């Protein structure tokens, strides 16, 4: 079995669990040191400059260091589903996705596997991987862990979930989410610089900050946009999302048992315009649909 010095006393994210994942101990992310994947396939539901015509080569990692109560991928976030793969196999999967025509390699929920991912990227680049690497994260990241990816990740696709720390505590059991995520975003933007597109409009380099607006949290969403505009100006892209989907498991959270209304979303988008945010993706039409959640059936592993 592959072992990793960072996993002996795992503190690679802000949960600081201190467990020995090499020996199968589980921390908050609920997965050992072995990489566990749920799916690796072309995915068409990201921002247009990520998905393009052919799709984004999306690799879904099992386990998660956030565990948001409303997660759409909860079956893999709990780490109970997936297939163990070696780092060598992970690098082969990247190359297979490139061969299938993927515009990029899109690592979804990768934070708890950074050392393994780093090795896999290096190996696949040595074997001919040329498409951009996208790191798709909740932003509950340590800056020193992100530094391990410098020069290897081309595009960061971070969420910014909460301004009010109490929301982070309630929905994701995080402490100081806002402070931690903001420092992580600064590091991501430092690494990628300003967005660079190819002639077809595909993103080659840069950071797109996503915010999923939750029902009942419109004020929090506005605070987030103000904070991010003040911090980054127009040097990043924003993606303002309305696709929150209520789920059966949310009975304990009555405020989350409805979708965001069209009026609420329009108000948030107008607010972004008022703030002077010019580079933003918005969602149109009915996006609150389970068809956006791919089947976690082990495809591509
Ligand atoms: S990566 Fe997992 S085990 Fe390590 S500190 Fe984060 S949540 Fe804990």
mmCIF file of C-alpha atoms and ligand atoms in Angstrom:
data_model
loop_
_atom_site.group_PDB
_atom_site.id
_atom_site.type_symbol
_atom_site.label_atom_id
_atom_site.label_comp_id
_atom_site.label_asym_id
_atom_site.label_seq_id
_atom_site.Cartn_x
_atom_site.Cartn_y
_atom_site.Cartn_z
ATOM 1 C CA UNK A 1 0.000 0.000 0.000
ATOM 2 C CA UNK A 2 1.261 3.526 -0.807
ATOM 3 C CA UNK A 3 1.986 5.632 2.267
ATOM 4 C CA UNK A 4 2.496 9.374 2.658
ATOM 5 C CA UNK A 5 4.383 11.263 5.326
ATOM 6 C CA UNK A 6 1.679 13.964 5.344
ATOM 7 C CA UNK A 7 -0.903 11.272 6.201
ATOM 8 C CA UNK A 8 0.881 9.914 9.308
ATOM 9 C CA UNK A 9 -0.479 12.746 11.404
ATOM 10 C CA UNK A 10 -2.885 14.243 8.915
ATOM 11 C CA UNK A 11 -3.212 18.003 9.198
ATOM 12 C CA UNK A 12 -3.380 18.860 5.536
ATOM 13 C CA UNK A 13 -6.598 20.834 5.977
ATOM 14 C CA UNK A 14 -7.985 23.031 8.713
ATOM 15 C CA UNK A 15 -9.751 20.157 10.441
ATOM 16 C CA UNK A 16 -6.297 19.255 11.869
ATOM 17 C CA UNK A 17 -7.449 15.746 12.752
ATOM 18 C CA UNK A 18 -3.971 14.345 13.519
ATOM 19 C CA UNK A 19 -4.975 10.790 12.496
ATOM 20 C CA UNK A 20 -2.716 8.247 10.797
ATOM 21 C CA UNK A 21 -4.453 7.722 7.466
ATOM 22 C CA UNK A 22 -1.655 5.387 6.300
ATOM 23 C CA UNK A 23 -2.923 2.924 8.914
ATOM 24 C CA UNK A 24 -6.540 3.365 7.938
ATOM 25 C CA UNK A 25 -7.488 5.810 10.686
ATOM 26 C CA UNK A 26 -10.228 8.167 9.570
ATOM 27 C CA UNK A 27 -10.535 11.864 10.279
ATOM 28 C CA UNK A 28 -13.310 14.282 9.405
ATOM 29 C CA UNK A 29 -12.973 13.546 5.657
ATOM 30 C CA UNK A 30 -13.663 9.836 6.397
ATOM 31 C CA UNK A 31 -11.180 8.345 3.948
ATOM 32 C CA UNK A 32 -7.779 6.670 4.493
ATOM 33 C CA UNK A 33 -4.576 7.532 2.623
ATOM 34 C CA UNK A 34 -5.576 5.397 -0.368
ATOM 35 C CA UNK A 35 -7.253 7.431 -3.087
ATOM 36 C CA UNK A 36 -10.930 6.547 -3.441
ATOM 37 C CA UNK A 37 -12.771 7.757 -6.534
ATOM 38 C CA UNK A 38 -16.457 7.681 -7.398
ATOM 39 C CA UNK A 39 -16.379 8.586 -11.090
ATOM 40 C CA UNK A 40 -14.115 9.941 -13.837
ATOM 41 C CA UNK A 41 -15.956 11.102 -16.944
ATOM 42 C CA UNK A 42 -16.703 14.011 -19.250
ATOM 43 C CA UNK A 43 -19.000 16.442 -17.452
ATOM 44 C CA UNK A 44 -21.036 19.178 -19.132
ATOM 45 C CA UNK A 45 -22.474 21.140 -16.228
ATOM 46 C CA UNK A 46 -19.668 23.493 -15.241
ATOM 47 C CA UNK A 47 -19.279 27.095 -16.430
ATOM 48 C CA UNK A 48 -19.118 27.233 -20.285
ATOM 49 C CA UNK A 49 -15.408 28.132 -20.283
ATOM 50 C CA UNK A 50 -14.717 24.946 -18.286
ATOM 51 C CA UNK A 51 -17.135 22.465 -19.902
ATOM 52 C CA UNK A 52 -16.888 23.724 -23.487
ATOM 53 C CA UNK A 53 -18.275 21.558 -26.282
ATOM 54 C CA UNK A 54 -16.595 18.311 -25.317
ATOM 55 C CA UNK A 55 -16.886 18.407 -21.551
ATOM 56 C CA UNK A 56 -14.621 18.733 -18.556
ATOM 57 C CA UNK A 57 -12.701 15.599 -17.545
ATOM 58 C CA UNK A 58 -14.135 15.419 -14.069
ATOM 59 C CA UNK A 59 -12.678 13.198 -11.376
ATOM 60 C CA UNK A 60 -14.882 12.873 -8.290
ATOM 61 C CA UNK A 61 -12.997 12.036 -5.102
ATOM 62 C CA UNK A 62 -14.777 10.257 -2.256
ATOM 63 C CA UNK A 63 -14.786 11.820 1.191
ATOM 64 C CA UNK A 64 -14.880 15.515 1.996
ATOM 65 C CA UNK A 65 -13.412 17.868 4.577
ATOM 66 C CA UNK A 66 -16.534 20.085 4.641
ATOM 67 C CA UNK A 67 -19.522 17.768 4.905
ATOM 68 C CA UNK A 68 -22.156 20.441 4.180
ATOM 69 C CA UNK A 69 -25.603 19.249 5.256
ATOM 70 C CA UNK A 70 -27.095 20.230 1.889
ATOM 71 C CA UNK A 71 -24.406 18.576 -0.279
ATOM 72 C CA UNK A 72 -25.711 17.287 -3.596
ATOM 73 C CA UNK A 73 -22.944 14.681 -3.721
ATOM 74 C CA UNK A 74 -23.580 13.453 -0.170
ATOM 75 C CA UNK A 75 -23.335 9.771 -1.099
ATOM 76 C CA UNK A 76 -19.664 10.186 -2.027
ATOM 77 C CA UNK A 77 -18.905 12.981 0.442
ATOM 78 C CA UNK A 78 -19.503 10.501 3.243
ATOM 79 C CA UNK A 79 -16.694 8.375 1.804
ATOM 80 C CA UNK A 80 -18.813 5.237 1.873
ATOM 81 C CA UNK A 81 -18.885 4.821 -1.866
ATOM 82 C CA UNK A 82 -16.098 4.522 -4.411
ATOM 83 C CA UNK A 83 -13.187 2.488 -5.718
ATOM 84 C CA UNK A 84 -9.632 2.520 -4.394
ATOM 85 C CA UNK A 85 -7.051 3.457 -7.030
ATOM 86 C CA UNK A 86 -3.267 3.797 -6.927
ATOM 87 C CA UNK A 87 -1.573 7.078 -7.750
ATOM 88 C CA UNK A 88 -0.306 5.446 -10.959
ATOM 89 C CA UNK A 89 -3.881 4.556 -11.916
ATOM 90 C CA UNK A 90 -4.999 8.106 -11.090
ATOM 91 C CA UNK A 91 -2.395 9.481 -13.503
ATOM 92 C CA UNK A 92 -3.599 7.027 -16.177
ATOM 93 C CA UNK A 93 -7.183 8.207 -15.629
ATOM 94 C CA UNK A 94 -6.068 11.802 -16.290
ATOM 95 C CA UNK A 95 -4.492 10.697 -19.569
ATOM 96 C CA UNK A 96 -7.560 8.650 -20.557
ATOM 97 C CA UNK A 97 -9.790 11.685 -20.028
ATOM 98 C CA UNK A 98 -7.466 13.765 -22.189
ATOM 99 C CA UNK A 99 -7.677 11.047 -24.850
ATOM 100 C CA UNK A 100 -11.501 11.184 -24.684
ATOM 101 C CA UNK A 101 -11.329 14.874 -25.613
ATOM 102 C CA UNK A 102 -11.664 16.558 -22.214
ATOM 103 C CA UNK A 103 -10.892 20.270 -22.234
ATOM 104 C CA UNK A 104 -9.292 19.960 -18.809
ATOM 105 C CA UNK A 105 -8.886 17.685 -15.773
ATOM 106 C CA UNK A 106 -11.365 18.804 -13.140
ATOM 107 C CA UNK A 107 -10.567 17.575 -9.618
ATOM 108 C CA UNK A 108 -13.754 17.675 -7.552
ATOM 109 C CA UNK A 109 -13.361 17.764 -3.772
ATOM 110 C CA UNK A 110 -9.605 17.114 -3.877
ATOM 111 C CA UNK A 111 -8.519 18.868 -0.637
ATOM 112 C CA UNK A 112 -7.957 15.729 1.440
ATOM 113 C CA UNK A 113 -5.769 14.097 -1.244
ATOM 114 C CA UNK A 114 -3.347 16.887 -2.198
ATOM 115 C CA UNK A 115 -0.050 14.939 -1.823
ATOM 116 C CA UNK A 116 -1.416 12.028 -3.882
ATOM 117 C CA UNK A 117 -2.858 14.350 -6.531
ATOM 118 C CA UNK A 118 0.433 16.220 -6.784
ATOM 119 C CA UNK A 119 2.257 12.960 -7.572
ATOM 120 C CA UNK A 120 -0.380 11.902 -10.086
ATOM 121 C CA UNK A 121 -0.238 15.236 -11.928
ATOM 122 C CA UNK A 122 3.557 15.099 -12.111
ATOM 123 C CA UNK A 123 3.447 11.524 -13.434
ATOM 124 C CA UNK A 124 0.783 12.247 -16.049
ATOM 125 C CA UNK A 125 2.555 15.377 -17.252
ATOM 126 C CA UNK A 126 5.656 13.238 -17.757
ATOM 127 C CA UNK A 127 3.547 10.936 -19.940
ATOM 128 C CA UNK A 128 2.014 13.679 -22.108
ATOM 129 C CA UNK A 129 -0.788 15.398 -20.191
ATOM 130 C CA UNK A 130 -1.104 18.903 -21.605
ATOM 131 C CA UNK A 131 -4.643 20.066 -20.784
ATOM 132 C CA UNK A 132 -5.210 22.444 -17.823
ATOM 133 C CA UNK A 133 -5.728 21.125 -14.309
ATOM 134 C CA UNK A 134 -8.788 22.515 -12.507
ATOM 135 C CA UNK A 135 -8.962 22.356 -8.700
ATOM 136 C CA UNK A 136 -12.600 22.472 -7.595
ATOM 137 C CA UNK A 137 -12.773 23.117 -3.854
ATOM 138 C CA UNK A 138 -14.843 24.276 -0.880
ATOM 139 C CA UNK A 139 -11.914 26.573 0.068
ATOM 140 C CA UNK A 140 -11.541 25.160 3.582
ATOM 141 C CA UNK A 141 -7.869 24.829 2.740
ATOM 142 C CA UNK A 142 -4.521 25.527 4.341
ATOM 143 C CA UNK A 143 -2.308 27.923 2.396
ATOM 144 C CA UNK A 144 0.745 25.685 2.922
ATOM 145 C CA UNK A 145 -1.134 22.744 1.401
ATOM 146 C CA UNK A 146 -2.134 24.814 -1.625
ATOM 147 C CA UNK A 147 1.509 25.788 -2.071
ATOM 148 C CA UNK A 148 2.243 22.108 -2.818
ATOM 149 C CA UNK A 149 0.226 22.612 -6.020
ATOM 150 C CA UNK A 150 1.991 25.732 -7.235
ATOM 151 C CA UNK A 151 2.795 25.456 -10.936
ATOM 152 C CA UNK A 152 0.653 22.320 -11.275
ATOM 153 C CA UNK A 153 -2.889 23.699 -10.980
ATOM 154 C CA UNK A 154 -3.876 26.046 -13.797
ATOM 155 C CA UNK A 155 -7.416 26.939 -12.776
ATOM 156 C CA UNK A 156 -8.888 27.210 -9.305
ATOM 157 C CA UNK A 157 -12.641 26.839 -8.984
ATOM 158 C CA UNK A 158 -13.207 27.620 -5.299
ATOM 159 C CA UNK A 159 -16.512 28.056 -3.482
ATOM 160 C CA UNK A 160 -17.007 30.888 -1.073
ATOM 161 C CA UNK A 161 -19.835 29.561 1.071
ATOM 162 C CA UNK A 162 -20.449 31.731 4.120
ATOM 163 C CA UNK A 163 -19.777 35.222 5.425
ATOM 164 C CA UNK A 164 -21.481 34.648 8.781
ATOM 165 C CA UNK A 165 -19.359 32.177 10.767
ATOM 166 C CA UNK A 166 -22.528 30.879 12.444
ATOM 167 C CA UNK A 167 -23.802 29.651 9.083
ATOM 168 C CA UNK A 168 -20.536 27.754 8.570
ATOM 169 C CA UNK A 169 -20.932 26.202 11.996
ATOM 170 C CA UNK A 170 -24.574 25.278 11.400
ATOM 171 C CA UNK A 171 -24.275 23.832 7.910
ATOM 172 C CA UNK A 172 -20.655 22.616 7.702
ATOM 173 C CA UNK A 173 -19.309 22.454 11.261
ATOM 174 C CA UNK A 174 -16.526 24.857 10.263
ATOM 175 C CA UNK A 175 -14.825 27.372 12.507
ATOM 176 C CA UNK A 176 -13.675 30.663 10.990
ATOM 177 C CA UNK A 177 -14.712 29.631 7.473
ATOM 178 C CA UNK A 178 -14.732 33.199 6.155
ATOM 179 C CA UNK A 179 -11.191 33.979 7.338
ATOM 180 C CA UNK A 180 -9.771 30.632 6.227
ATOM 181 C CA UNK A 181 -11.447 30.676 2.827
ATOM 182 C CA UNK A 182 -10.375 34.246 2.116
ATOM 183 C CA UNK A 183 -6.710 33.458 2.820
ATOM 184 C CA UNK A 184 -6.982 30.337 0.641
ATOM 185 C CA UNK A 185 -8.503 32.375 -2.204
ATOM 186 C CA UNK A 186 -5.699 34.925 -2.026
ATOM 187 C CA UNK A 187 -3.181 32.106 -2.447
ATOM 188 C CA UNK A 188 -5.123 30.643 -5.391
ATOM 189 C CA UNK A 189 -5.310 34.018 -7.154
ATOM 190 C CA UNK A 190 -1.614 34.596 -6.454
ATOM 191 C CA UNK A 191 -0.791 31.269 -8.117
ATOM 192 C CA UNK A 192 -2.980 31.631 -11.197
ATOM 193 C CA UNK A 193 -2.867 35.374 -11.876
ATOM 194 C CA UNK A 194 -5.507 36.981 -14.062
ATOM 195 C CA UNK A 195 -7.738 34.811 -16.268
ATOM 196 C CA UNK A 196 -6.323 33.728 -19.628
ATOM 197 C CA UNK A 197 -8.588 32.252 -22.347
ATOM 198 C CA UNK A 198 -7.789 30.492 -25.603
ATOM 199 C CA UNK A 199 -9.217 31.587 -28.949
ATOM 200 C CA UNK A 200 -12.302 29.402 -28.403
ATOM 201 C CA UNK A 201 -13.082 31.050 -25.082
ATOM 202 C CA UNK A 202 -11.896 28.165 -22.918
ATOM 203 C CA UNK A 203 -10.208 29.146 -19.673
ATOM 204 C CA UNK A 204 -6.524 28.196 -19.625
ATOM 205 C CA UNK A 205 -5.506 29.867 -16.387
ATOM 206 C CA UNK A 206 -7.229 31.831 -13.625
ATOM 207 C CA UNK A 207 -9.647 31.651 -10.724
ATOM 208 C CA UNK A 208 -13.445 31.554 -10.824
ATOM 209 C CA UNK A 209 -14.971 32.072 -7.386
ATOM 210 C CA UNK A 210 -18.311 30.351 -6.997
ATOM 211 C CA UNK A 211 -21.040 31.247 -4.593
ATOM 212 C CA UNK A 212 -24.141 29.124 -4.178
ATOM 213 C CA UNK A 213 -26.833 31.300 -2.650
ATOM 214 C CA UNK A 214 -28.850 29.438 -0.012
ATOM 215 C CA UNK A 215 -32.513 30.097 0.764
ATOM 216 C CA UNK A 216 -32.833 32.439 3.720
ATOM 217 C CA UNK A 217 -29.267 33.715 3.328
ATOM 218 C CA UNK A 218 -29.602 36.505 0.767
ATOM 219 C CA UNK A 219 -28.015 39.010 3.174
ATOM 220 C CA UNK A 220 -25.056 36.680 3.656
ATOM 221 C CA UNK A 221 -24.648 36.301 -0.113
ATOM 222 C CA UNK A 222 -24.507 40.083 -0.496
ATOM 223 C CA UNK A 223 -21.865 40.373 2.246
ATOM 224 C CA UNK A 224 -19.799 37.767 0.405
ATOM 225 C CA UNK A 225 -19.974 39.621 -2.898
ATOM 226 C CA UNK A 226 -18.955 42.871 -1.182
ATOM 227 C CA UNK A 227 -16.011 41.186 0.540
ATOM 228 C CA UNK A 228 -14.801 39.480 -2.633
ATOM 229 C CA UNK A 229 -15.214 42.568 -4.824
ATOM 230 C CA UNK A 230 -13.278 44.638 -2.240
ATOM 231 C CA UNK A 231 -10.518 42.020 -2.093
ATOM 232 C CA UNK A 232 -10.133 40.988 -5.721
ATOM 233 C CA UNK A 233 -11.831 43.709 -7.774
ATOM 234 C CA UNK A 234 -12.279 42.430 -11.302
ATOM 235 C CA UNK A 235 -9.111 40.311 -11.346
ATOM 236 C CA UNK A 236 -11.175 37.118 -10.930
ATOM 237 C CA UNK A 237 -14.385 35.763 -12.384
ATOM 238 C CA UNK A 238 -17.406 35.184 -10.202
ATOM 239 C CA UNK A 239 -20.000 32.489 -10.631
ATOM 240 C CA UNK A 240 -23.245 33.286 -8.842
ATOM 241 C CA UNK A 241 -25.260 30.109 -8.508
ATOM 242 C CA UNK A 242 -28.923 29.438 -7.765
ATOM 243 C CA UNK A 243 -28.991 25.655 -8.152
ATOM 244 C CA UNK A 244 -29.524 24.815 -4.485
ATOM 245 C CA UNK A 245 -31.746 21.723 -4.336
ATOM 246 C CA UNK A 246 -33.729 20.848 -1.191
ATOM 247 C CA UNK A 247 -33.368 17.231 -0.146
ATOM 248 C CA UNK A 248 -35.334 14.831 1.989
ATOM 249 C CA UNK A 249 -32.498 14.578 4.534
ATOM 250 C CA UNK A 250 -32.821 18.229 5.514
ATOM 251 C CA UNK A 251 -35.762 17.936 7.903
ATOM 252 C CA UNK A 252 -33.643 19.387 10.721
ATOM 253 C CA UNK A 253 -33.108 22.574 8.693
ATOM 254 C CA UNK A 254 -36.553 23.960 7.861
ATOM 255 C CA UNK A 255 -35.094 27.085 6.221
ATOM 256 C CA UNK A 256 -33.368 24.858 3.630
ATOM 257 C CA UNK A 257 -36.507 23.044 2.556
ATOM 258 C CA UNK A 258 -37.211 25.295 -0.394
ATOM 259 C CA UNK A 259 -35.440 26.496 -3.508
ATOM 260 C CA UNK A 260 -34.080 29.995 -3.941
ATOM 261 C CA UNK A 261 -36.827 32.064 -5.570
ATOM 262 C CA UNK A 262 -36.333 33.751 -8.935
ATOM 263 C CA UNK A 263 -36.847 37.130 -7.251
ATOM 264 C CA UNK A 264 -34.130 36.431 -4.671
ATOM 265 C CA UNK A 265 -31.682 35.385 -7.357
ATOM 266 C CA UNK A 266 -32.468 38.402 -9.535
ATOM 267 C CA UNK A 267 -31.959 40.670 -6.524
ATOM 268 C CA UNK A 268 -28.532 39.122 -5.908
ATOM 269 C CA UNK A 269 -27.468 39.441 -9.540
ATOM 270 C CA UNK A 270 -28.627 43.099 -9.604
ATOM 271 C CA UNK A 271 -26.666 43.675 -6.400
ATOM 272 C CA UNK A 272 -23.535 42.264 -8.048
ATOM 273 C CA UNK A 273 -24.025 44.654 -10.963
ATOM 274 C CA UNK A 274 -24.452 47.574 -8.561
ATOM 275 C CA UNK A 275 -21.182 46.627 -6.877
ATOM 276 C CA UNK A 276 -19.455 46.895 -10.248
ATOM 277 C CA UNK A 277 -18.847 43.178 -10.699
ATOM 278 C CA UNK A 278 -18.368 42.827 -14.455
ATOM 279 C CA UNK A 279 -16.934 39.357 -14.849
ATOM 280 C CA UNK A 280 -19.550 36.943 -13.634
ATOM 281 C CA UNK A 281 -21.337 33.806 -14.726
ATOM 282 C CA UNK A 282 -24.982 33.592 -13.798
ATOM 283 C CA UNK A 283 -27.435 30.735 -14.163
ATOM 284 C CA UNK A 284 -30.549 30.970 -16.274
ATOM 285 C CA UNK A 285 -33.675 28.836 -16.298
ATOM 286 C CA UNK A 286 -34.385 25.784 -14.161
ATOM 287 C CA UNK A 287 -31.068 24.662 -12.718
ATOM 288 C CA UNK A 288 -32.440 23.093 -9.544
ATOM 289 C CA UNK A 289 -32.693 19.704 -11.083
ATOM 290 C CA UNK A 290 -31.201 16.389 -10.017
ATOM 291 C CA UNK A 291 -30.050 15.757 -13.596
ATOM 292 C CA UNK A 292 -27.050 17.983 -12.802
ATOM 293 C CA UNK A 293 -25.894 15.367 -10.317
ATOM 294 C CA UNK A 294 -24.043 12.659 -12.274
ATOM 295 C CA UNK A 295 -24.510 8.994 -11.436
ATOM 296 C CA UNK A 296 -21.694 7.834 -9.149
ATOM 297 C CA UNK A 297 -21.428 4.485 -10.837
ATOM 298 C CA UNK A 298 -17.678 4.014 -11.005
ATOM 299 C CA UNK A 299 -17.497 5.099 -14.660
ATOM 300 C CA UNK A 300 -13.976 5.661 -15.944
ATOM 301 C CA UNK A 301 -12.167 4.051 -13.004
HETATM 302 S S1 LIG B 1 -7.518 15.867 5.248
HETATM 303 FE FE1 LIG B 1 -9.054 14.673 6.395
HETATM 304 S S2 LIG B 1 -7.944 13.677 8.063
HETATM 305 FE FE2 LIG B 1 -6.603 15.274 7.225
HETATM 306 S S3 LIG B 1 -6.949 17.064 8.505
HETATM 307 FE FE3 LIG B 1 -8.358 17.255 6.768
HETATM 308 S S4 LIG B 1 -10.271 16.257 7.375
HETATM 309 FE FE4 LIG B 1 -8.682 15.648 8.822
#
